Amino acid sequence: MEEVILLEEEINELLEKKDYHRLKEILSDMNEADIAAIIAEIPEDKLPLVYRILPKELASDVFVNMDSDAQEILIKAFSDKELREVLDELYVDDAVDIIEEMPATVVKRILQHTDPEVRNSINEILKYPEDSAGSIMTIEYVDLKKYMTVDDAFTRIRRTGVDKETIYVCYVTDENRKLLGLVTVKDLLLSDKSKKMFEIMETNVIYVTTLEDKEIVADKFQRYDLMAIPVVDQEHRLVGIVTFDDAMDVLQEENTEDIEKMAAITPTDKPYLKMGVFETWKKRFPWLLLLMVSATFTGKIIQNFENALQAQIVLTSFIPMLMDTGGNCGGQASVTIIRGLSLGDIDYKDVFKVVFKEFRVAFLCGVTLALASFIKLMLIDKVGLMVALTVCATMIITIICAKFVGSTLPILAKRVGFDPAVMASPFITTIVDAISLIVYFEVAGIILHV
Amino acid sequence: MEEVILLEEEINELLEKKDYHRLKEILSDMNEADIAAIIAEIPEDKLPLVYRILPKELASDVFVNMDSDAQEILIKAFSDKELREVLDELYVDDAVDIIEEMPATVVKRILQHTDPEVRNSINEILKYPEDSAGSIMTIEYVDLKKYMTVDDAFTRIRRTGVDKETIYVCYVTDENRKLLGLVTVKDLLLSDKSKKMFEIMETNVIYVTTLEDKEIVADKFQRYDLMAIPVVDQEHRLVGIVTFDDAMDVLQEENTEDIEKMAAITPTDKPYLKMGVFETWKKRFPWLLLLMVSATFTGKIIQNFENALQAQIVLTSFIPMLMDTGGNCGGQASVTIIRGLSLGDIDYKDVFKVVFKEFRVAFLCGVTLALASFIKLMLIDKVGLMVALTVCATMIITIICAKFVGSTLPILAKRVGFDPAVMASPFITTIVDAISLIVYFEVAGIILHV
């Protein structure tokens, strides 16, 4: 990253000095992803200039790697010829990604300049629901027929492979495009040249259907270590493939979504700096409101015990510590369980194992934290023994409740079909706050008779 | 997943009935990852039996996919011959993964039965620090020489490829094993047979060094859409490669680590159900203690304002709501920023952009939430106007502070070399709690003169 920042400065300098020759030299030596990252930082008006300096082979690769704002600027600056050149080099799935981010007028211009066949494919993919396997697939795969020999297969790969997103996994289909099996280039290279596809193909193919969620695509890549996965329609006809690099992107998006949900934010796939203020507010406000309203119940509990607090005002000062510790304990448990569920380490059937384990962990945490508190309360705060006992007993009970709530709610949410990620710290905290206060005042009633 | 559970029942039934013939039929049709998942659920004593039913080609693939507990049971049950058969089929990186999880006696037995050359490689990889690129690489790659022709290259791939983890990316090295370039099988297939490697190889190779963190490996896969990455030593000699499937695993581990840190848990790479109670406690307790001690400062603030609370005891009941809302606002901001930093969407140089944006979002959130509160306070809680104003003004100020703290601390943490993920909700909440109380009592002093 450091290098990239240094290069950025050098490139800006060369731009100032209009030393385009040296600029071209430097850029030609770089990787397309790095160039795209640097170009994103160049002033808008100079963007088309820098882009045009790039050698043609590199230019369209850089284009794919740029963010949509930069792409839009370029498309608007392109002549029709330039636009067509870039579009010709794009894979269909990349074209779809670009189109999805562009305003309508730009989309229209793009579609006008793609050739009709590709345009149809783009429109097909655009029809699939957002987040479906169909929406992220590409149609550029190598398809082979059952009776082709290894030699035939190589001929076909050599003839058509240059435009395919991967050639390493080829799919064998019948005359109705139904998926029969797959053959890897490794199989082809290690097989006798006269062998037929049906002799060497793997028929036990892992696939997804067009309408399945893209999360399932990412899960299957993870589970089966795939390089590509075929996407079939309801009639088991092969319509496209998803390659591992796109699956990796899906994986990252899903992780981001989970993390956002855990922080009580409506997920979005826009990078932070690209989101407007109002849009950001819309993703955050409803959750804050819901949690705020829930938290007022906690206030009600305090109101009910106002007399107890009036009698022992010192109790008030331990409320934040008890609530925070409970919330943190519950949050730890819930986040661990949510992640375990999402990685497939934990299942509904494990609920008793989980609860039993969390109970023991909670007991350990509770006793050790209460002990630490007790020492501090007696030696530093110098409160009365009974007050210290009230606080410590509350702490142990609260922590056990918190770990119980934190570990069971995500599993139950998943069981009834909700996203467990929502049952993370913010919600658990709100519930545990109420629990900790009720416990606190009940314990205070018993020990301190307030 | 449903299917797998159904199959599990069927398999258990067949085991009961000792119908091994049918069992073999079913298992032979399945994917190795699915078999491994099912085998994990089979009673320990029957595990070796089921494993031995598997066709030989499948057996070692299944073995790699099993969890370490099942692997250990099997290794202990294996005859020397069986063990050798499995080990011969393993890739070195998989062997290393297995060894890292086994007790010393089992490791000894494994190393005794691997052939000397592989044993040396295993020992080499085991020497690399945990989490380094070297520790996750495999040494099974195809290396080519500069003056080989395309035909030579294919001959070499055909001869040695069967044991390589990937054949699709081949590396060109000089006589000192220094990395010169890479050639993909696609390049080979689409090039003239008499071309030499130095004519077609890509020399601008993305690589990592053995001691770099594996996180960097995953980042480069993401950034450059790689299928494999070469790992070189300090002298730029090629020592191994990491393939995309392993990079995907690293990506998931890194995500899990980040999520755990955000929930104030020391990260671990053990699945939840495999961790002992005491171990789990050790990962959670230090953070809880730290946060608890920090939270006592919040208690001190309340103590300082005890007189104010005595005078207006109703103020106490809004403390949880104000603290929670502040914590949630801060948590939203911090988690968003932490994720943005980790995805590379946000940089230190964006700190002012971020703060300005969060300020505006905070203002919007603050005003809307305060408005909702005001209505509720006046109509439902029927508190005095001045009390309502105190609560609402506190809310707006607290939210602005919370978003500021939540957005800046992760960026600053990263700047000074700490892991920003630690600056998530638990820490932010603790800080914001204190802020919200100070603001609350100051505002109360001004408006209510308490």
PDB file of N, CA and C in Angstrom, chain A residues 29 31 34 158 164 168 186 189 204 223-224 226-227 244 252 255-256 259 263-265 272 275 280-281 284-285 292 299-300 310 317 324 332 335-336 339 357-358 368 373 381 403 433, chain B residues 29 31 34 158 164 168 186 189 204 223-224 226-227 244 252 255-256 259 263-265 272 275 280-281 284-285 292 299-300 310 317 324 332 335-336 339 357-358 368 373 381 403 433:
ATOM      1  N   ASP A  29       3.830  -0.937 -16.548  1.00  0.00           N
ATOM      2  CA  ASP A  29       4.473  -1.955 -15.716  1.00  0.00           C
ATOM      3  C   ASP A  29       3.618  -2.391 -14.544  1.00  0.00           C
ATOM      4  N   ASN A  31       0.083  -3.464 -12.245  1.00  0.00           N
ATOM      5  CA  ASN A  31      -1.068  -4.350 -12.283  1.00  0.00           C
ATOM      6  C   ASN A  31      -2.352  -3.533 -12.451  1.00  0.00           C
ATOM      7  N   ASP A  34      -3.992  -2.112  -9.307  1.00  0.00           N
ATOM      8  CA  ASP A  34      -3.274  -0.970  -8.728  1.00  0.00           C
ATOM      9  C   ASP A  34      -3.510   0.301  -9.530  1.00  0.00           C
ATOM     10  N   ARG A 158      -9.198 -24.134 -27.485  1.00  0.00           N
ATOM     11  CA  ARG A 158      -8.284 -23.210 -28.174  1.00  0.00           C
ATOM     12  C   ARG A 158      -9.050 -22.206 -29.013  1.00  0.00           C
ATOM     13  N   LYS A 164     -13.425 -16.792 -22.609  1.00  0.00           N
ATOM     14  CA  LYS A 164     -14.135 -17.413 -21.496  1.00  0.00           C
ATOM     15  C   LYS A 164     -13.549 -16.971 -20.170  1.00  0.00           C
ATOM     16  N   TYR A 168     -10.671 -23.698 -17.225  1.00  0.00           N
ATOM     17  CA  TYR A 168     -10.127 -24.835 -16.484  1.00  0.00           C
ATOM     18  C   TYR A 168     -11.195 -25.834 -16.069  1.00  0.00           C
ATOM     19  N   LYS A 186      -7.207 -30.252 -16.216  1.00  0.00           N
ATOM     20  CA  LYS A 186      -6.274 -31.223 -15.646  1.00  0.00           C
ATOM     21  C   LYS A 186      -6.641 -32.641 -16.098  1.00  0.00           C
ATOM     22  N   LEU A 189      -5.659 -32.949 -19.718  1.00  0.00           N
ATOM     23  CA  LEU A 189      -4.215 -33.056 -19.933  1.00  0.00           C
ATOM     24  C   LEU A 189      -3.678 -34.429 -19.525  1.00  0.00           C
ATOM     25  N   ASN A 204     -21.042 -36.362 -10.893  1.00  0.00           N
ATOM     26  CA  ASN A 204     -21.588 -35.947  -9.605  1.00  0.00           C
ATOM     27  C   ASN A 204     -21.240 -34.478  -9.393  1.00  0.00           C
ATOM     28  N   ARG A 223     -17.387 -24.963   1.040  1.00  0.00           N
ATOM     29  CA  ARG A 223     -17.538 -26.340   1.485  1.00  0.00           C
ATOM     30  C   ARG A 223     -16.805 -27.292   0.561  1.00  0.00           C
ATOM     31  N   TYR A 224     -16.885 -27.054  -0.743  1.00  0.00           N
ATOM     32  CA  TYR A 224     -16.360 -28.021  -1.703  1.00  0.00           C
ATOM     33  C   TYR A 224     -15.072 -27.571  -2.389  1.00  0.00           C
ATOM     34  N   LEU A 226     -14.373 -25.272  -4.618  1.00  0.00           N
ATOM     35  CA  LEU A 226     -14.592 -25.257  -6.067  1.00  0.00           C
ATOM     36  C   LEU A 226     -13.814 -24.134  -6.740  1.00  0.00           C
ATOM     37  N   MET A 227     -13.566 -24.301  -8.039  1.00  0.00           N
ATOM     38  CA  MET A 227     -12.950 -23.247  -8.824  1.00  0.00           C
ATOM     39  C   MET A 227     -14.047 -22.484  -9.577  1.00  0.00           C
ATOM     40  N   PHE A 244     -14.565 -18.531  -8.877  1.00  0.00           N
ATOM     41  CA  PHE A 244     -14.181 -18.387  -7.462  1.00  0.00           C
ATOM     42  C   PHE A 244     -13.938 -16.946  -7.055  1.00  0.00           C
ATOM     43  N   GLN A 252     -17.195 -11.865   1.038  1.00  0.00           N
ATOM     44  CA  GLN A 252     -16.868 -10.625   1.750  1.00  0.00           C
ATOM     45  C   GLN A 252     -18.118  -9.779   1.969  1.00  0.00           C
ATOM     46  N   ASN A 255     -20.118 -11.230   4.747  1.00  0.00           N
ATOM     47  CA  ASN A 255     -19.495 -10.927   6.034  1.00  0.00           C
ATOM     48  C   ASN A 255     -19.790  -9.498   6.454  1.00  0.00           C
ATOM     49  N   THR A 256     -19.683  -8.577   5.489  1.00  0.00           N
ATOM     50  CA  THR A 256     -19.983  -7.178   5.803  1.00  0.00           C
ATOM     51  C   THR A 256     -21.423  -7.034   6.252  1.00  0.00           C
ATOM     52  N   ILE A 259     -21.819  -8.271   9.770  1.00  0.00           N
ATOM     53  CA  ILE A 259     -21.225  -7.354  10.744  1.00  0.00           C
ATOM     54  C   ILE A 259     -22.124  -6.135  10.930  1.00  0.00           C
ATOM     55  N   ALA A 263     -24.316  -4.761  14.315  1.00  0.00           N
ATOM     56  CA  ALA A 263     -24.209  -3.435  14.917  1.00  0.00           C
ATOM     57  C   ALA A 263     -25.513  -2.660  14.757  1.00  0.00           C
ATOM     58  N   ALA A 264     -26.607  -3.384  14.432  1.00  0.00           N
ATOM     59  CA  ALA A 264     -27.908  -2.747  14.268  1.00  0.00           C
ATOM     60  C   ALA A 264     -27.906  -1.699  13.161  1.00  0.00           C
ATOM     61  N   ILE A 265     -27.433  -2.107  11.999  1.00  0.00           N
ATOM     62  CA  ILE A 265     -27.476  -1.251  10.815  1.00  0.00           C
ATOM     63  C   ILE A 265     -28.094  -2.079   9.690  1.00  0.00           C
ATOM     64  N   TYR A 272     -18.596   2.852   2.332  1.00  0.00           N
ATOM     65  CA  TYR A 272     -18.965   3.910   3.280  1.00  0.00           C
ATOM     66  C   TYR A 272     -18.920   5.299   2.682  1.00  0.00           C
ATOM     67  N   MET A 275     -21.789   6.537   0.333  1.00  0.00           N
ATOM     68  CA  MET A 275     -23.167   6.664   0.807  1.00  0.00           C
ATOM     69  C   MET A 275     -23.443   8.094   1.207  1.00  0.00           C
ATOM     70  N   THR A 280     -27.295   7.070   4.831  1.00  0.00           N
ATOM     71  CA  THR A 280     -26.685   6.473   6.020  1.00  0.00           C
ATOM     72  C   THR A 280     -27.644   6.554   7.199  1.00  0.00           C
ATOM     73  N   TRP A 281     -28.274   7.714   7.336  1.00  0.00           N
ATOM     74  CA  TRP A 281     -29.243   7.907   8.418  1.00  0.00           C
ATOM     75  C   TRP A 281     -30.377   6.890   8.313  1.00  0.00           C
ATOM     76  N   ARG A 284     -29.577   3.541   9.685  1.00  0.00           N
ATOM     77  CA  ARG A 284     -29.286   3.452  11.113  1.00  0.00           C
ATOM     78  C   ARG A 284     -30.467   3.819  11.994  1.00  0.00           C
ATOM     79  N   PHE A 285     -31.261   4.824  11.541  1.00  0.00           N
ATOM     80  CA  PHE A 285     -32.274   5.393  12.416  1.00  0.00           C
ATOM     81  C   PHE A 285     -33.322   4.384  12.911  1.00  0.00           C
ATOM     82  N   MET A 292     -34.214   2.393  21.242  1.00  0.00           N
ATOM     83  CA  MET A 292     -34.474   3.444  22.224  1.00  0.00           C
ATOM     84  C   MET A 292     -35.813   3.196  22.917  1.00  0.00           C
ATOM     85  N   GLY A 299     -36.038   2.051  31.867  1.00  0.00           N
ATOM     86  CA  GLY A 299     -36.300   3.234  32.683  1.00  0.00           C
ATOM     87  C   GLY A 299     -37.494   3.017  33.610  1.00  0.00           C
ATOM     88  N   LYS A 300     -38.523   2.366  33.060  1.00  0.00           N
ATOM     89  CA  LYS A 300     -39.721   2.069  33.873  1.00  0.00           C
ATOM     90  C   LYS A 300     -39.342   1.255  35.111  1.00  0.00           C
ATOM     91  N   GLN A 310     -33.974   6.006  46.494  1.00  0.00           N
ATOM     92  CA  GLN A 310     -33.953   7.156  47.407  1.00  0.00           C
ATOM     93  C   GLN A 310     -33.329   6.741  48.729  1.00  0.00           C
ATOM     94  N   SER A 317     -25.047   4.397  41.601  1.00  0.00           N
ATOM     95  CA  SER A 317     -23.745   4.549  40.946  1.00  0.00           C
ATOM     96  C   SER A 317     -23.207   3.224  40.394  1.00  0.00           C
ATOM     97  N   ASP A 324     -23.440  -2.538  31.886  1.00  0.00           N
ATOM     98  CA  ASP A 324     -22.407  -2.717  30.859  1.00  0.00           C
ATOM     99  C   ASP A 324     -21.823  -4.127  30.901  1.00  0.00           C
ATOM    100  N   GLN A 332     -20.740 -11.007  23.967  1.00  0.00           N
ATOM    101  CA  GLN A 332     -19.715 -12.026  23.659  1.00  0.00           C
ATOM    102  C   GLN A 332     -20.376 -13.335  23.250  1.00  0.00           C
ATOM    103  N   VAL A 335     -22.427 -12.992  19.801  1.00  0.00           N
ATOM    104  CA  VAL A 335     -21.593 -12.864  18.608  1.00  0.00           C
ATOM    105  C   VAL A 335     -20.880 -14.181  18.294  1.00  0.00           C
ATOM    106  N   THR A 336     -20.399 -14.859  19.332  1.00  0.00           N
ATOM    107  CA  THR A 336     -19.755 -16.156  19.116  1.00  0.00           C
ATOM    108  C   THR A 336     -20.727 -17.143  18.480  1.00  0.00           C
ATOM    109  N   ARG A 339     -21.653 -16.210  14.782  1.00  0.00           N
ATOM    110  CA  ARG A 339     -20.586 -16.576  13.851  1.00  0.00           C
ATOM    111  C   ARG A 339     -20.531 -18.092  13.666  1.00  0.00           C
ATOM    112  N   LYS A 357     -22.681 -25.199  28.020  1.00  0.00           N
ATOM    113  CA  LYS A 357     -21.344 -24.635  28.006  1.00  0.00           C
ATOM    114  C   LYS A 357     -21.349 -23.171  28.455  1.00  0.00           C
ATOM    115  N   GLU A 358     -22.302 -22.402  27.914  1.00  0.00           N
ATOM    116  CA  GLU A 358     -22.356 -20.993  28.276  1.00  0.00           C
ATOM    117  C   GLU A 358     -22.658 -20.823  29.760  1.00  0.00           C
ATOM    118  N   THR A 368     -15.474 -14.796  38.967  1.00  0.00           N
ATOM    119  CA  THR A 368     -14.198 -14.076  38.937  1.00  0.00           C
ATOM    120  C   THR A 368     -14.412 -12.559  38.892  1.00  0.00           C
ATOM    121  N   SER A 373     -14.704  -7.314  41.741  1.00  0.00           N
ATOM    122  CA  SER A 373     -15.545  -6.204  42.175  1.00  0.00           C
ATOM    123  C   SER A 373     -15.562  -6.077  43.686  1.00  0.00           C
ATOM    124  N   ASP A 381     -13.693   1.606  47.078  1.00  0.00           N
ATOM    125  CA  ASP A 381     -14.922   2.385  47.242  1.00  0.00           C
ATOM    126  C   ASP A 381     -15.342   2.449  48.704  1.00  0.00           C
ATOM    127  N   LYS A 403     -25.500 -14.506  29.438  1.00  0.00           N
ATOM    128  CA  LYS A 403     -24.923 -15.531  28.561  1.00  0.00           C
ATOM    129  C   LYS A 403     -26.031 -16.459  28.044  1.00  0.00           C
ATOM    130  N   ASP A 433     -30.062  -5.296  30.002  1.00  0.00           N
ATOM    131  CA  ASP A 433     -30.198  -4.125  30.870  1.00  0.00           C
ATOM    132  C   ASP A 433     -31.392  -4.285  31.790  1.00  0.00           C
TER     133      ASP A 433
ATOM    134  N   ASP B  29     -21.319 -42.383  -4.215  1.00  0.00           N
ATOM    135  CA  ASP B  29     -21.961 -41.372  -5.054  1.00  0.00           C
ATOM    136  C   ASP B  29     -21.851 -39.970  -4.485  1.00  0.00           C
ATOM    137  N   ASN B  31     -20.148 -36.510  -2.481  1.00  0.00           N
ATOM    138  CA  ASN B  31     -18.973 -35.660  -2.487  1.00  0.00           C
ATOM    139  C   ASN B  31     -18.175 -35.855  -1.194  1.00  0.00           C
ATOM    140  N   ASP B  34     -19.191 -33.828   1.863  1.00  0.00           N
ATOM    141  CA  ASP B  34     -20.424 -34.288   2.496  1.00  0.00           C
ATOM    142  C   ASP B  34     -20.188 -35.559   3.305  1.00  0.00           C
ATOM    143  N   ARG B 158       2.127 -32.903 -17.769  1.00  0.00           N
ATOM    144  CA  ARG B 158       1.532 -34.237 -17.841  1.00  0.00           C
ATOM    145  C   ARG B 158       2.270 -35.213 -16.941  1.00  0.00           C
ATOM    146  N   LYS B 164       0.199 -32.208  -8.210  1.00  0.00           N
ATOM    147  CA  LYS B 164       0.311 -30.787  -7.890  1.00  0.00           C
ATOM    148  C   LYS B 164      -1.031 -30.233  -7.450  1.00  0.00           C
ATOM    149  N   TYR B 168      -2.760 -25.017 -13.119  1.00  0.00           N
ATOM    150  CA  TYR B 168      -3.231 -23.992 -14.028  1.00  0.00           C
ATOM    151  C   TYR B 168      -2.345 -22.757 -14.028  1.00  0.00           C
ATOM    152  N   LYS B 186      -3.875 -21.548 -19.648  1.00  0.00           N
ATOM    153  CA  LYS B 186      -4.599 -20.849 -20.716  1.00  0.00           C
ATOM    154  C   LYS B 186      -3.614 -20.250 -21.712  1.00  0.00           C
ATOM    155  N   LEU B 189      -2.189 -23.073 -23.734  1.00  0.00           N
ATOM    156  CA  LEU B 189      -3.116 -23.638 -24.717  1.00  0.00           C
ATOM    157  C   LEU B 189      -3.318 -22.714 -25.897  1.00  0.00           C
ATOM    158  N   ASN B 204       5.514  -9.599 -14.505  1.00  0.00           N
ATOM    159  CA  ASN B 204       5.062  -8.699 -13.448  1.00  0.00           C
ATOM    160  C   ASN B 204       4.205  -9.508 -12.474  1.00  0.00           C
ATOM    161  N   ARG B 223      -7.698  -8.497  -4.034  1.00  0.00           N
ATOM    162  CA  ARG B 223      -7.399  -7.312  -4.824  1.00  0.00           C
ATOM    163  C   ARG B 223      -7.122  -7.679  -6.273  1.00  0.00           C
ATOM    164  N   TYR B 224      -6.391  -8.767  -6.474  1.00  0.00           N
ATOM    165  CA  TYR B 224      -5.931  -9.073  -7.831  1.00  0.00           C
ATOM    166  C   TYR B 224      -6.650 -10.268  -8.463  1.00  0.00           C
ATOM    167  N   LEU B 226      -6.646 -13.511  -7.903  1.00  0.00           N
ATOM    168  CA  LEU B 226      -5.660 -14.534  -8.254  1.00  0.00           C
ATOM    169  C   LEU B 226      -6.224 -15.940  -8.084  1.00  0.00           C
ATOM    170  N   MET B 227      -5.630 -16.891  -8.771  1.00  0.00           N
ATOM    171  CA  MET B 227      -5.978 -18.294  -8.605  1.00  0.00           C
ATOM    172  C   MET B 227      -4.961 -18.938  -7.668  1.00  0.00           C
ATOM    173  N   PHE B 244      -6.230 -20.566  -4.183  1.00  0.00           N
ATOM    174  CA  PHE B 244      -7.367 -19.715  -3.818  1.00  0.00           C
ATOM    175  C   PHE B 244      -8.249 -20.325  -2.739  1.00  0.00           C
ATOM    176  N   GLN B 252     -11.998 -16.155   5.665  1.00  0.00           N
ATOM    177  CA  GLN B 252     -13.046 -16.441   6.643  1.00  0.00           C
ATOM    178  C   GLN B 252     -12.492 -16.368   8.064  1.00  0.00           C
ATOM    179  N   ASN B 255     -12.089 -12.800   9.038  1.00  0.00           N
ATOM    180  CA  ASN B 255     -13.380 -12.208   9.349  1.00  0.00           C
ATOM    181  C   ASN B 255     -13.850 -12.620  10.734  1.00  0.00           C
ATOM    182  N   THR B 256     -13.683 -13.910  11.051  1.00  0.00           N
ATOM    183  CA  THR B 256     -14.084 -14.389  12.369  1.00  0.00           C
ATOM    184  C   THR B 256     -13.293 -13.665  13.457  1.00  0.00           C
ATOM    185  N   ILE B 259     -14.589 -10.184  13.920  1.00  0.00           N
ATOM    186  CA  ILE B 259     -15.884 -10.175  14.591  1.00  0.00           C
ATOM    187  C   ILE B 259     -15.706 -10.450  16.084  1.00  0.00           C
ATOM    188  N   ALA B 263     -16.419  -7.972  19.485  1.00  0.00           N
ATOM    189  CA  ALA B 263     -17.255  -8.320  20.631  1.00  0.00           C
ATOM    190  C   ALA B 263     -16.422  -8.456  21.899  1.00  0.00           C
ATOM    191  N   ALA B 264     -15.187  -7.934  21.878  1.00  0.00           N
ATOM    192  CA  ALA B 264     -14.299  -8.001  23.050  1.00  0.00           C
ATOM    193  C   ALA B 264     -14.013  -9.440  23.460  1.00  0.00           C
ATOM    194  N   ILE B 265     -13.593 -10.239  22.496  1.00  0.00           N
ATOM    195  CA  ILE B 265     -13.162 -11.613  22.767  1.00  0.00           C
ATOM    196  C   ILE B 265     -11.785 -11.775  22.134  1.00  0.00           C
ATOM    197  N   TYR B 272     -16.337 -23.214  17.969  1.00  0.00           N
ATOM    198  CA  TYR B 272     -16.938 -22.991  19.279  1.00  0.00           C
ATOM    199  C   TYR B 272     -17.075 -24.264  20.101  1.00  0.00           C
ATOM    200  N   MET B 275     -13.984 -25.822  21.894  1.00  0.00           N
ATOM    201  CA  MET B 275     -13.253 -25.087  22.925  1.00  0.00           C
ATOM    202  C   MET B 275     -13.730 -25.519  24.301  1.00  0.00           C
ATOM    203  N   THR B 280     -12.553 -20.951  26.932  1.00  0.00           N
ATOM    204  CA  THR B 280     -13.501 -19.915  26.527  1.00  0.00           C
ATOM    205  C   THR B 280     -13.467 -18.765  27.532  1.00  0.00           C
ATOM    206  N   TRP B 281     -13.451 -19.122  28.797  1.00  0.00           N
ATOM    207  CA  TRP B 281     -13.395 -18.105  29.854  1.00  0.00           C
ATOM    208  C   TRP B 281     -12.151 -17.239  29.688  1.00  0.00           C
ATOM    209  N   ARG B 284     -12.460 -14.558  27.193  1.00  0.00           N
ATOM    210  CA  ARG B 284     -13.457 -13.520  27.429  1.00  0.00           C
ATOM    211  C   ARG B 284     -13.189 -12.685  28.675  1.00  0.00           C
ATOM    212  N   PHE B 285     -12.661 -13.326  29.731  1.00  0.00           N
ATOM    213  CA  PHE B 285     -12.576 -12.672  31.033  1.00  0.00           C
ATOM    214  C   PHE B 285     -11.742 -11.383  31.046  1.00  0.00           C
ATOM    215  N   MET B 292     -15.183  -3.674  32.807  1.00  0.00           N
ATOM    216  CA  MET B 292     -15.877  -3.465  34.073  1.00  0.00           C
ATOM    217  C   MET B 292     -15.195  -2.371  34.879  1.00  0.00           C
ATOM    218  N   GLY B 299     -19.746   5.090  37.110  1.00  0.00           N
ATOM    219  CA  GLY B 299     -20.391   5.111  38.422  1.00  0.00           C
ATOM    220  C   GLY B 299     -19.957   6.323  39.239  1.00  0.00           C
ATOM    221  N   LYS B 300     -18.669   6.634  39.150  1.00  0.00           N
ATOM    222  CA  LYS B 300     -18.142   7.797  39.877  1.00  0.00           C
ATOM    223  C   LYS B 300     -18.863   9.071  39.454  1.00  0.00           C
ATOM    224  N   GLN B 310     -30.917  13.190  43.740  1.00  0.00           N
ATOM    225  CA  GLN B 310     -31.806  13.214  44.905  1.00  0.00           C
ATOM    226  C   GLN B 310     -32.915  14.241  44.676  1.00  0.00           C
ATOM    227  N   SER B 317     -34.371   7.561  35.844  1.00  0.00           N
ATOM    228  CA  SER B 317     -35.025   6.556  35.000  1.00  0.00           C
ATOM    229  C   SER B 317     -34.696   6.729  33.517  1.00  0.00           C
ATOM    230  N   ASP B 324     -27.813   3.709  26.506  1.00  0.00           N
ATOM    231  CA  ASP B 324     -27.952   2.712  25.441  1.00  0.00           C
ATOM    232  C   ASP B 324     -27.962   3.360  24.062  1.00  0.00           C
ATOM    233  N   GLN B 332     -22.614   1.758  15.986  1.00  0.00           N
ATOM    234  CA  GLN B 332     -22.884   1.772  14.538  1.00  0.00           C
ATOM    235  C   GLN B 332     -21.735   2.433  13.790  1.00  0.00           C
ATOM    236  N   VAL B 335     -18.333   0.287  14.074  1.00  0.00           N
ATOM    237  CA  VAL B 335     -18.330  -0.951  13.295  1.00  0.00           C
ATOM    238  C   VAL B 335     -18.269  -0.651  11.795  1.00  0.00           C
ATOM    239  N   THR B 336     -19.003   0.367  11.369  1.00  0.00           N
ATOM    240  CA  THR B 336     -18.953   0.745   9.956  1.00  0.00           C
ATOM    241  C   THR B 336     -17.536   1.145   9.552  1.00  0.00           C
ATOM    242  N   ARG B 339     -15.042  -1.872   9.550  1.00  0.00           N
ATOM    243  CA  ARG B 339     -15.200  -2.700   8.359  1.00  0.00           C
ATOM    244  C   ARG B 339     -14.647  -1.991   7.127  1.00  0.00           C
ATOM    245  N   LYS B 357     -18.909  13.602   7.773  1.00  0.00           N
ATOM    246  CA  LYS B 357     -20.094  12.824   7.416  1.00  0.00           C
ATOM    247  C   LYS B 357     -20.807  12.313   8.666  1.00  0.00           C
ATOM    248  N   GLU B 358     -20.030  11.782   9.611  1.00  0.00           N
ATOM    249  CA  GLU B 358     -20.651  11.259  10.828  1.00  0.00           C
ATOM    250  C   GLU B 358     -21.324  12.378  11.617  1.00  0.00           C
ATOM    251  N   THR B 368     -33.932  13.509  15.099  1.00  0.00           N
ATOM    252  CA  THR B 368     -35.109  12.654  14.900  1.00  0.00           C
ATOM    253  C   THR B 368     -35.405  11.831  16.152  1.00  0.00           C
ATOM    254  N   SER B 373     -38.501  11.056  21.196  1.00  0.00           N
ATOM    255  CA  SER B 373     -38.478  11.010  22.659  1.00  0.00           C
ATOM    256  C   SER B 373     -39.366  12.082  23.260  1.00  0.00           C
ATOM    257  N   ASP B 381     -45.188   9.641  29.089  1.00  0.00           N
ATOM    258  CA  ASP B 381     -44.612   9.698  30.436  1.00  0.00           C
ATOM    259  C   ASP B 381     -45.134  10.898  31.234  1.00  0.00           C
ATOM    260  N   LYS B 403     -21.015   9.422  17.882  1.00  0.00           N
ATOM    261  CA  LYS B 403     -20.617   9.163  16.495  1.00  0.00           C
ATOM    262  C   LYS B 403     -19.191   9.664  16.257  1.00  0.00           C
ATOM    263  N   ASP B 433     -20.842   6.008  27.561  1.00  0.00           N
ATOM    264  CA  ASP B 433     -21.614   6.030  28.811  1.00  0.00           C
ATOM    265  C   ASP B 433     -21.188   7.192  29.684  1.00  0.00           C
TER     266      ASP B 433
END
